[in-house]
Amino acid sequence: MTRLLVLGADEAFIARMSVLPGTQLVAIGTERTDWSAFDVVRILDPQSLPDLILLGARVPLTNALGIAAAAHLQYPLIDLVLVGEHSADTAVEAMRAGVRDMVSASSSEACFVEMMRRAEMHGPASATVASPAAASVPSEASRTIVVVSPKGGVGKTSIATNVAIGMAETMPHDVVLVDLDLQFGDVAATLDLAPARTMEDAFGPDAAADNLVLKTMLTAHSSGFFVLCGADSPAANENVTGPQIHRLLEQLSTQFSCVLVDTAAGLGEPTLAALEVADEIVLVSTMDVASVRSVRREVDLLTQLGLMPVERSFVLNLADRQSGMKVKDVEAVVGIPVDVVIPRSSAVQLAANHGQPLMLHKKRGEPFVKAIRALLARLERTAPAADNKHRRLEVA
Ligand SMILES: Nc1ncnc2c1ncn2[C@@H]1O[C@H](COP(=O)(O)OP(=O)(O)OP(=O)(O)O)[C@@H](O)[C@H]1O
Ligand SMILES: [Mg+2]
């Protein structure tokens, strides 16, 4: 079996390639216009590399050569083939970038079969055992952090998206944010992303069987992390099961150092499935009696179910002095200490409505940004080591 990755080709060409005997094909970016060599190399799973990358006619030449050079440098065993009619000068430039061959989109089937045969002979799949779930990030090195709350509208998505932006500063291209609010997820809108693929595709059999395919379902955010966006239709994932979610998150944790999960309010099956694989929970509440009491019940239930991760951050969001409750009242009701207090700030909603979360602009002194930094310090374990006493990172 020859593993073939086709970048930026039209549907007709992809259809021709997919019927070549003994070929396992993944195609990316038929409609894509922004081609970053870094992003392409990043989606390659070192444990199940393609034998051949076809640089299709829709990838602008400069980008194609950039991708070829980057891929060749990192994975010299992969055959790189440029599709299209090119001049002799371009051919020389392409060969210098590591391109092995050039073919025309209208070449004969025999030509493509020969190209595949050569790629298989010395491609990485022949050198390594291709294993879909093989880890490129050792599982103990990856952390899955799940953001939950019993009530809706308390700021889970705001926190998850801003934390992802902050984490990308220290772990560029190594963080994935998963929108597990399967019915009404709004991570894509909050980040102003227009995903070509969504969660719906990620639960398909192809993605479940192959990390490379799964990575093609992710959308890159300009600040340097990846997002698995929610499906357009609330009904799209209604039959998704806990084990499927389990599998998806475990697969992602083999590919990224941090898997950050935004969830729907309450303890639905997706959230429980995520908590089964979570290393850390971020519990979010607002400062009103109903929300605080629900958190208490949620903590009790999760503890009974054995689903309360050891690492825990309790976050009070939308904090203001008018709420009538004090932080110590909240702690008394819930029975656990509050770790971070995030103040109410009118700039948060404004920024989210423009698809530009506040962390993007990193305004120093903005209380919300300071609070997210405090949470990041906890999550990244860079907070000053506490002695035995619990210390709240209070920023309100
Ligand atoms: N600290 C804050 N200050 C002001 N507004 C905030 C703050 N945090 C969140 N918001 C606003 O509150 C609203 C709800 O936030 P968000 O969508 O993040 O909540 P959620 O818990 O994800 O909701 P849902 O359960 O519906 O998914 C949004 O309009 C958001 O901009
Ligand atoms: Mg939300």
Tab-separated table of C-alpha atoms in Angstrom, residues 60 166 208 219 237 252 278 284 341 352 366:
chain	number	residue	atom	x	y	z
A	60	PRO	CA	1.199	28.645	-5.928
A	166	GLY	CA	-1.997	32.291	25.635
A	208	ALA	CA	-10.484	7.661	13.462
A	219	THR	CA	-8.305	24.704	11.374
A	237	ASN	CA	-23.213	14.646	15.882
A	252	LEU	CA	-5.188	14.185	19.488
A	278	ALA	CA	-8.773	14.504	31.374
A	284	VAL	CA	-16.177	27.666	35.931
A	341	VAL	CA	-11.132	35.248	39.932
A	352	ALA	CA	-15.603	38.113	21.094
A	366	GLU	CA	-6.556	44.793	31.123
